[in-house]
GROMACS .gro file of C-alpha atoms in nm:
model
   98
    1UNK     CA    1  -0.084  -2.548   1.265
    2UNK     CA    2   0.242  -2.748   1.225
    3UNK     CA    3   0.081  -2.966   0.957
    4UNK     CA    4   0.042  -2.649   0.744
    5UNK     CA    5   0.418  -2.596   0.724
    6UNK     CA    6   0.544  -2.696   0.377
    7UNK     CA    7   0.824  -2.953   0.338
    8UNK     CA    8   1.037  -2.703   0.144
    9UNK     CA    9   1.036  -2.379   0.340
   10UNK     CA   10   1.062  -2.066   0.124
   11UNK     CA   11   1.266  -1.762   0.214
   12UNK     CA   12   1.012  -1.512   0.340
   13UNK     CA   13   1.033  -1.136   0.366
   14UNK     CA   14   1.173  -1.036   0.704
   15UNK     CA   15   1.501  -1.032   0.891
   16UNK     CA   16   1.758  -1.295   0.983
   17UNK     CA   17   1.999  -1.219   1.267
   18UNK     CA   18   2.323  -1.398   1.346
   19UNK     CA   19   2.625  -1.352   1.570
   20UNK     CA   20   2.957  -1.444   1.413
   21UNK     CA   21   3.321  -1.444   1.524
   22UNK     CA   22   3.577  -1.271   1.304
   23UNK     CA   23   3.874  -1.492   1.216
   24UNK     CA   24   4.241  -1.392   1.220
   25UNK     CA   25   4.228  -1.279   0.857
   26UNK     CA   26   3.939  -1.039   0.929
   27UNK     CA   27   3.662  -1.251   0.775
   28UNK     CA   28   3.353  -1.430   0.890
   29UNK     CA   29   3.091  -1.619   0.692
   30UNK     CA   30   2.716  -1.598   0.664
   31UNK     CA   31   2.515  -1.859   0.472
   32UNK     CA   32   2.849  -1.991   0.337
   33UNK     CA   33   2.944  -1.648   0.195
   34UNK     CA   34   3.270  -1.495   0.322
   35UNK     CA   35   3.226  -1.144   0.462
   36UNK     CA   36   3.529  -0.918   0.508
   37UNK     CA   37   3.503  -0.714   0.826
   38UNK     CA   38   3.867  -0.624   0.889
   39UNK     CA   39   4.168  -0.762   1.077
   40UNK     CA   40   4.123  -0.511   1.358
   41UNK     CA   41   3.813  -0.711   1.462
   42UNK     CA   42   3.989  -1.051   1.463
   43UNK     CA   43   3.872  -1.264   1.755
   44UNK     CA   44   3.574  -1.038   1.821
   45UNK     CA   45   3.206  -1.098   1.754
   46UNK     CA   46   2.971  -0.904   1.527
   47UNK     CA   47   2.594  -0.901   1.483
   48UNK     CA   48   2.466  -0.954   1.128
   49UNK     CA   49   2.120  -0.853   1.009
   50UNK     CA   50   1.994  -0.972   0.671
   51UNK     CA   51   1.685  -0.799   0.536
   52UNK     CA   52   1.563  -1.072   0.303
   53UNK     CA   53   1.322  -0.867   0.087
   54UNK     CA   54   1.585  -0.599   0.020
   55UNK     CA   55   1.866  -0.860   0.006
   56UNK     CA   56   2.072  -0.629   0.223
   57UNK     CA   57   2.320  -0.732   0.496
   58UNK     CA   58   2.434  -0.502   0.778
   59UNK     CA   59   2.728  -0.579   1.009
   60UNK     CA   60   2.711  -0.431   1.360
   61UNK     CA   61   2.972  -0.418   1.637
   62UNK     CA   62   2.949  -0.331   2.006
   63UNK     CA   63   3.293  -0.284   2.166
   64UNK     CA   64   3.161  -0.312   2.525
   65UNK     CA   65   2.833  -0.414   2.682
   66UNK     CA   66   2.761  -0.055   2.785
   67UNK     CA   67   2.861   0.096   2.448
   68UNK     CA   68   2.640   0.190   2.156
   69UNK     CA   69   2.621  -0.045   1.856
   70UNK     CA   70   2.819   0.076   1.554
   71UNK     CA   71   2.739  -0.011   1.198
   72UNK     CA   72   3.057  -0.142   1.036
   73UNK     CA   73   2.935  -0.242   0.695
   74UNK     CA   74   2.635  -0.253   0.462
   75UNK     CA   75   2.633  -0.469   0.154
   76UNK     CA   76   2.407  -0.626  -0.103
   77UNK     CA   77   2.352  -0.992  -0.021
   78UNK     CA   78   2.187  -1.165  -0.317
   79UNK     CA   79   1.988  -1.476  -0.232
   80UNK     CA   80   1.974  -1.773  -0.469
   81UNK     CA   81   1.602  -1.829  -0.409
   82UNK     CA   82   1.306  -1.597  -0.449
   83UNK     CA   83   1.186  -1.407  -0.142
   84UNK     CA   84   0.814  -1.454  -0.083
   85UNK     CA   85   0.570  -1.273   0.142
   86UNK     CA   86   0.499  -1.446   0.473
   87UNK     CA   87   0.190  -1.669   0.425
   88UNK     CA   88  -0.110  -1.511   0.599
   89UNK     CA   89  -0.163  -1.806   0.834
   90UNK     CA   90   0.189  -1.750   0.978
   91UNK     CA   91   0.198  -1.369   0.976
   92UNK     CA   92   0.165  -1.169   1.294
   93UNK     CA   93  -0.113  -0.918   1.280
   94UNK     CA   94  -0.097  -0.574   1.430
   95UNK     CA   95  -0.177  -0.576   1.798
   96UNK     CA   96  -0.077  -0.939   1.857
   97UNK     CA   97   0.162  -0.997   2.145
   98UNK     CA   98   0.509  -1.128   2.056
   0.00000   0.00000   0.00000
């Protein structure tokens, strides 16, 4: 199946997750784009979720391991490339184990 992977990978519909540290000015970056979170979170880590089809980024924060996740921010995150459906040969079908 690896030989079916194209040389130039497209951005496919789905989600991209990342963990980022907030700098002393209250910013982090995601795909080279600065994201303002706030100085009160300086030195802390946030969880970012990009929904590629919707081009929507959500910033989440969990103050302690036993605490609930809080949504800090939602923003439009425009991608410079088109978002394509996942090719059928790489898509998971319903009922398939992860």
